Amino acid sequence: MAVSLQADHERESETESAPTAAELLDLLGDEYTRRVFEAVSERPRGGRAVAEAADVSRATAYRRLNELRDAGLVTSEYQLAPDGHHREQFVATARHVSISLDDGGIEATVSLDR
């Protein structure tokens, strides 16, 4: 039986403001970030499994996961296994991102699963 523990950084990020449209475009404009996000969008995964699914190094996977988590597009929690080990699992929370161009401005809307 596994027990879930919410990560401290997840609770802290809930009080931060949403990323701007420019920040979202910069973040998702990166090929490695998109591949990492796609991996956790398919199903929750640990860092090593994300790196394998996205075909990136573990350092790159964790860096991109942290950026996605900071933007509120990914959350994580620790899974406590019966053997006493704990592993961080990453889950995509963003289900829809919409970019609008209106009156010379750019707006972004993110629909989250929470």
Coordinates of N, CA, C and O in Angstrom, one line a residue:
M1 N 0.8 -1.2 0.0 CA 0.0 0.0 0.0 C 0.9 1.2 0.0 O 1.8 1.4 0.8
A2 N 0.6 2.2 -0.9 CA 1.4 3.4 -1.0 C 0.6 4.6 -0.3 O -0.6 4.6 -0.4
V3 N 1.4 5.5 0.3 CA 0.8 6.6 1.0 C 1.3 7.9 0.2 O 2.5 8.0 -0.1
S4 N 0.4 8.8 -0.1 CA 0.8 10.1 -0.8 C 1.0 11.2 0.2 O 0.2 11.4 1.1
L5 N 2.1 11.9 0.1 CA 2.4 13.1 0.8 C 2.5 14.3 -0.1 O 3.3 14.2 -1.1
Q6 N 1.8 15.3 0.2 CA 1.9 16.5 -0.7 C 3.3 17.2 -0.4 O 3.7 17.4 0.7
A7 N 4.0 17.5 -1.5 CA 5.3 18.2 -1.4 C 5.1 19.6 -0.9 O 4.2 20.3 -1.3
D8 N 6.1 20.1 -0.1 CA 6.0 21.4 0.4 C 6.0 22.5 -0.7 O 5.3 23.4 -0.6
H9 N 6.8 22.3 -1.7 CA 6.9 23.2 -2.8 C 5.6 23.4 -3.5 O 5.3 24.4 -4.1
E10 N 4.8 22.3 -3.5 CA 3.5 22.4 -4.1 C 2.5 23.3 -3.4 O 1.9 24.2 -3.9
R11 N 2.6 23.2 -2.0 CA 1.7 24.1 -1.2 C 2.2 25.6 -1.4 O 1.4 26.4 -1.4
E12 N 3.5 25.8 -1.5 CA 4.0 27.2 -1.7 C 3.5 27.7 -3.0 O 3.2 28.9 -3.1
S13 N 3.5 26.9 -4.1 CA 3.2 27.4 -5.4 C 1.7 27.7 -5.5 O 1.4 28.5 -6.4
E14 N 0.9 27.2 -4.7 CA -0.5 27.5 -4.8 C -0.8 29.0 -4.5 O -1.8 29.5 -4.9
T15 N 0.1 29.6 -3.7 CA -0.2 31.0 -3.4 C 0.5 32.0 -4.4 O 0.2 33.2 -4.3
E16 N 1.3 31.5 -5.3 CA 1.9 32.3 -6.3 C 0.9 32.6 -7.4 O -0.1 31.9 -7.6
S17 N 1.2 33.7 -8.1 CA 0.3 34.1 -9.2 C 0.5 33.2 -10.5 O 1.6 32.6 -10.6
A18 N -0.5 33.2 -11.3 CA -0.4 32.4 -12.6 C 0.6 33.0 -13.5 O 0.9 34.2 -13.4
P19 N 1.3 32.2 -14.3 CA 2.3 32.8 -15.3 C 1.6 33.7 -16.3 O 0.4 33.5 -16.6
T20 N 2.3 34.6 -16.8 CA 1.8 35.5 -17.8 C 1.8 34.7 -19.2 O 2.4 33.6 -19.3
A21 N 1.1 35.3 -20.2 CA 1.1 34.7 -21.5 C 2.5 34.5 -22.0 O 2.8 33.5 -22.6
A22 N 3.3 35.5 -21.9 CA 4.7 35.5 -22.4 C 5.5 34.4 -21.7 O 6.2 33.7 -22.4
E23 N 5.3 34.2 -20.4 CA 6.0 33.2 -19.7 C 5.5 31.8 -20.1 O 6.4 30.9 -20.3
L24 N 4.2 31.6 -20.4 CA 3.7 30.3 -20.9 C 4.3 30.0 -22.3 O 4.7 28.9 -22.6
L25 N 4.3 31.0 -23.1 CA 4.8 30.8 -24.5 C 6.3 30.5 -24.5 O 6.7 29.6 -25.2
D26 N 7.0 31.2 -23.6 CA 8.5 30.9 -23.5 C 8.7 29.4 -23.0 O 9.5 28.7 -23.5
L27 N 7.9 29.1 -22.0 CA 8.0 27.8 -21.3 C 7.7 26.7 -22.3 O 8.4 25.7 -22.5
L28 N 6.5 26.8 -22.9 CA 6.1 25.7 -23.9 C 6.7 25.8 -25.2 O 6.5 24.9 -26.0
G29 N 7.4 26.9 -25.5 CA 8.2 27.0 -26.8 C 9.4 26.2 -26.8 O 10.0 26.0 -27.8
D30 N 9.8 25.6 -25.7 CA 11.0 24.8 -25.6 C 10.6 23.3 -25.8 O 9.7 22.8 -25.2
E31 N 11.3 22.7 -26.8 CA 11.0 21.4 -27.2 C 11.1 20.4 -26.1 O 10.2 19.5 -25.9
Y32 N 12.2 20.5 -25.3 CA 12.3 19.6 -24.1 C 11.2 19.7 -23.1 O 10.8 18.7 -22.6
T33 N 10.8 20.9 -22.8 CA 9.8 21.1 -21.9 C 8.5 20.5 -22.4 O 7.7 19.9 -21.6
R34 N 8.2 20.7 -23.6 CA 7.0 20.1 -24.2 C 7.0 18.6 -24.1 O 6.0 17.9 -23.7
R35 N 8.2 18.0 -24.4 CA 8.3 16.5 -24.3 C 8.1 16.0 -22.9 O 7.4 15.0 -22.6
V36 N 8.7 16.7 -21.9 CA 8.5 16.4 -20.5 C 7.1 16.5 -20.1 O 6.5 15.6 -19.4
F37 N 6.4 17.6 -20.5 CA 5.0 17.8 -20.2 C 4.1 16.7 -20.8 O 3.2 16.2 -20.1
E38 N 4.4 16.4 -22.0 CA 3.6 15.3 -22.7 C 3.8 14.0 -21.9 O 2.8 13.2 -21.7
A39 N 5.0 13.7 -21.4 CA 5.2 12.5 -20.6 C 4.3 12.4 -19.4 O 3.7 11.4 -19.1
V40 N 4.2 13.5 -18.6 CA 3.4 13.5 -17.4 C 1.9 13.7 -17.7 O 1.1 13.4 -16.9
S41 N 1.6 14.2 -18.9 CA 0.2 14.3 -19.3 C -0.4 12.9 -19.6 O -1.6 12.7 -19.4
E42 N 0.5 12.0 -20.1 CA 0.0 10.7 -20.4 C -0.4 9.9 -19.1 O -1.4 9.2 -19.1
R43 N 0.4 10.1 -18.1 CA 0.2 9.4 -16.8 C 1.2 10.0 -15.8 O 2.2 10.4 -16.2
P44 N 0.9 9.9 -14.5 CA 1.9 10.3 -13.5 C 3.1 9.5 -13.6 O 3.1 8.3 -13.9
R45 N 4.3 10.1 -13.4 CA 5.5 9.4 -13.5 C 6.5 10.0 -12.5 O 6.5 11.2 -12.2
G46 N 7.5 9.2 -12.2 CA 8.7 9.6 -11.4 C 9.7 10.3 -12.4 O 9.6 10.2 -13.6
G47 N 10.6 11.0 -11.8 CA 11.6 11.7 -12.7 C 12.4 10.8 -13.7 O 12.6 11.2 -14.8
R48 N 12.8 9.7 -13.2 CA 13.5 8.8 -14.1 C 12.6 8.3 -15.3 O 13.1 8.3 -16.4
A49 N 11.4 8.0 -15.0 CA 10.5 7.6 -16.0 C 10.1 8.7 -17.0 O 10.0 8.5 -18.2
V50 N 10.1 9.9 -16.5 CA 9.8 11.1 -17.3 C 11.0 11.3 -18.3 O 10.8 11.5 -19.5
A51 N 12.2 11.2 -17.8 CA 13.4 11.3 -18.6 C 13.4 10.3 -19.7 O 13.7 10.6 -20.9
E52 N 13.1 9.0 -19.4 CA 13.0 8.0 -20.4 C 12.0 8.2 -21.4 O 12.2 8.1 -22.6
A53 N 10.8 8.6 -21.0 CA 9.6 8.8 -21.9 C 9.9 10.0 -22.8 O 9.5 10.0 -24.0
A54 N 10.5 11.0 -22.3 CA 10.8 12.3 -23.0 C 12.1 12.2 -23.8 O 12.4 13.1 -24.6
D55 N 12.9 11.2 -23.6 CA 14.2 11.0 -24.2 C 15.1 12.2 -24.0 O 15.7 12.8 -24.9
V56 N 15.2 12.5 -22.7 CA 16.1 13.6 -22.2 C 16.9 13.1 -21.0 O 16.5 12.0 -20.4
S57 N 17.9 13.8 -20.7 CA 18.7 13.4 -19.5 C 17.9 13.6 -18.2 O 16.9 14.4 -18.2
R58 N 18.2 12.9 -17.1 CA 17.5 13.1 -15.9 C 17.6 14.6 -15.4 O 16.6 15.1 -14.9
A59 N 18.8 15.2 -15.6 CA 18.9 16.6 -15.1 C 18.0 17.5 -15.9 O 17.4 18.4 -15.3
T60 N 17.9 17.3 -17.2 CA 17.0 18.1 -18.1 C 15.6 17.8 -17.6 O 14.8 18.8 -17.5
A61 N 15.2 16.6 -17.4 CA 13.8 16.3 -17.0 C 13.5 17.0 -15.7 O 12.4 17.6 -15.6
Y62 N 14.3 16.9 -14.7 CA 14.0 17.6 -13.4 C 14.0 19.1 -13.5 O 13.2 19.7 -12.9
R63 N 14.9 19.6 -14.3 CA 14.9 21.1 -14.5 C 13.6 21.5 -15.2 O 12.9 22.5 -14.7
R64 N 13.1 20.8 -16.2 CA 11.9 21.2 -16.9 C 10.7 20.9 -16.0 O 9.7 21.7 -16.0
L65 N 10.7 19.8 -15.2 CA 9.6 19.5 -14.3 C 9.5 20.6 -13.2 O 8.4 21.1 -12.9
N66 N 10.6 21.1 -12.7 CA 10.6 22.2 -11.8 C 10.0 23.5 -12.4 O 9.2 24.2 -11.7
E67 N 10.4 23.8 -13.6 CA 9.8 25.0 -14.3 C 8.3 24.8 -14.5 O 7.5 25.8 -14.3
L68 N 7.9 23.6 -14.9 CA 6.4 23.4 -15.1 C 5.7 23.4 -13.8 O 4.6 24.0 -13.7
R69 N 6.3 22.9 -12.7 CA 5.7 23.0 -11.4 C 5.6 24.5 -11.0 O 4.5 24.9 -10.4
D70 N 6.6 25.2 -11.1 CA 6.6 26.7 -10.8 C 5.5 27.4 -11.5 O 4.9 28.4 -11.0
A71 N 5.2 27.0 -12.7 CA 4.2 27.7 -13.6 C 2.8 27.1 -13.2 O 1.8 27.6 -13.7
G72 N 2.7 26.1 -12.4 CA 1.4 25.6 -12.0 C 0.8 24.6 -13.0 O -0.3 24.2 -12.8
L73 N 1.6 24.1 -13.9 CA 1.2 23.1 -14.9 C 1.4 21.7 -14.5 O 0.8 20.8 -15.1
V74 N 2.2 21.5 -13.5 CA 2.5 20.2 -13.0 C 2.5 20.2 -11.4 O 2.9 21.3 -10.9
T75 N 2.1 19.2 -10.8 CA 2.2 19.1 -9.3 C 3.0 17.8 -9.1 O 3.2 17.0 -10.0
S76 N 3.4 17.7 -7.8 CA 4.1 16.4 -7.4 C 3.7 16.1 -6.0 O 3.3 16.9 -5.2
E77 N 3.9 14.8 -5.8 CA 3.7 14.3 -4.5 C 4.6 13.1 -4.3 O 5.1 12.5 -5.2
Y78 N 4.9 12.8 -3.0 CA 5.8 11.7 -2.7 C 4.9 10.5 -2.4 O 3.9 10.5 -1.7
Q79 N 5.3 9.4 -3.0 CA 4.7 8.1 -2.8 C 5.6 7.3 -1.8 O 6.8 7.1 -2.1
L80 N 5.1 7.0 -0.7 CA 5.8 6.2 0.3 C 5.5 4.7 0.1 O 4.3 4.3 0.3
A81 N 6.5 4.0 -0.3 CA 6.3 2.6 -0.6 C 6.4 1.7 0.7 O 7.0 2.2 1.7
P82 N 5.9 0.5 0.7 CA 6.0 -0.4 1.9 C 7.4 -0.6 2.3 O 7.7 -0.9 3.5
D83 N 8.4 -0.6 1.4 CA 9.8 -0.8 1.8 C 10.4 0.4 2.4 O 11.6 0.4 2.8
G84 N 9.7 1.5 2.6 CA 10.2 2.7 3.3 C 10.8 3.7 2.4 O 11.1 4.8 2.8
H85 N 11.0 3.4 1.1 CA 11.5 4.4 0.2 C 10.4 5.3 -0.3 O 9.2 4.9 -0.3
H86 N 10.8 6.5 -0.6 CA 9.8 7.5 -1.1 C 10.3 8.0 -2.5 O 11.5 8.1 -2.7
R87 N 9.3 8.2 -3.3 CA 9.6 8.6 -4.7 C 8.6 9.7 -5.1 O 7.5 9.6 -4.8
E88 N 9.2 10.7 -5.7 CA 8.4 11.9 -6.1 C 7.7 11.5 -7.5 O 8.3 11.1 -8.4
Q89 N 6.4 11.7 -7.5 CA 5.6 11.4 -8.7 C 5.1 12.8 -9.2 O 4.6 13.6 -8.5
F90 N 5.2 13.0 -10.5 CA 4.8 14.2 -11.2 C 3.5 14.0 -12.0 O 3.4 13.0 -12.6
V91 N 2.6 14.9 -11.8 CA 1.3 14.8 -12.5 C 1.0 16.1 -13.2 O 1.1 17.2 -12.6
A92 N 0.5 16.1 -14.4 CA 0.1 17.3 -15.2 C -1.2 17.7 -14.6 O -2.2 16.9 -14.4
T93 N -1.3 19.0 -14.3 CA -2.6 19.6 -13.8 C -3.3 20.4 -14.9 O -4.5 20.6 -14.8
A94 N -2.5 20.9 -15.9 CA -3.1 21.7 -17.0 C -3.7 20.7 -18.0 O -3.1 19.8 -18.4
R95 N -4.9 21.0 -18.3 CA -5.6 20.2 -19.3 C -5.9 21.0 -20.6 O -6.2 20.4 -21.6
H96 N -5.9 22.3 -20.5 CA -6.1 23.1 -21.7 C -5.4 24.4 -21.5 O -5.6 25.1 -20.5
V97 N -4.7 24.9 -22.6 CA -4.1 26.2 -22.6 C -4.6 26.9 -23.8 O -4.6 26.4 -24.9
S98 N -5.1 28.1 -23.6 CA -5.6 28.9 -24.7 C -4.9 30.2 -24.8 O -4.7 30.9 -23.8
I99 N -4.4 30.6 -26.0 CA -3.7 31.8 -26.2 C -4.6 32.7 -27.1 O -5.1 32.2 -28.1
S100 N -4.9 33.9 -26.7 CA -5.7 34.8 -27.5 C -4.9 36.1 -27.8 O -4.2 36.6 -27.0
L101 N -5.1 36.5 -29.1 CA -4.5 37.8 -29.5 C -5.7 38.7 -29.7 O -6.6 38.5 -30.5
D102 N -5.7 39.8 -28.9 CA -6.8 40.8 -29.0 C -6.3 42.2 -28.7 O -5.6 42.4 -27.7
D103 N -6.6 43.1 -29.6 CA -6.3 44.5 -29.4 C -4.8 44.7 -29.1 O -4.4 45.5 -28.3
G104 N -4.0 44.0 -29.8 CA -2.5 44.1 -29.7 C -1.9 43.4 -28.5 O -0.7 43.6 -28.2
G105 N -2.7 42.7 -27.7 CA -2.2 42.1 -26.5 C -2.3 40.6 -26.6 O -3.1 40.1 -27.5
I106 N -1.6 39.9 -25.8 CA -1.7 38.4 -25.8 C -2.2 38.0 -24.4 O -1.7 38.5 -23.4
E107 N -3.2 37.2 -24.4 CA -3.8 36.6 -23.1 C -3.7 35.1 -23.2 O -3.8 34.5 -24.2
A108 N -3.4 34.5 -22.0 CA -3.4 33.1 -21.9 C -4.4 32.7 -20.8 O -4.5 33.3 -19.7
T109 N -5.0 31.5 -21.0 CA -5.9 30.9 -20.0 C -5.5 29.5 -19.9 O -5.3 28.8 -20.9
V110 N -5.4 29.0 -18.7 CA -5.0 27.7 -18.4 C -6.1 27.0 -17.6 O -6.5 27.5 -16.6
S111 N -6.6 25.9 -18.1 CA -7.6 25.1 -17.3 C -6.9 24.0 -16.6 O -6.1 23.3 -17.2
L112 N -7.1 24.0 -15.3 CA -6.4 23.1 -14.4 C -7.3 22.0 -13.8 O -8.5 22.3 -13.6
D113 N -6.7 20.8 -13.6 CA -7.4 19.8 -12.8 C -6.9 19.9 -11.4 O -5.7 19.8 -11.1
R114 N -7.8 20.3 -10.5 CA -7.4 20.4 -9.1 C -8.4 19.9 -8.2 O -9.6 20.0 -8.3

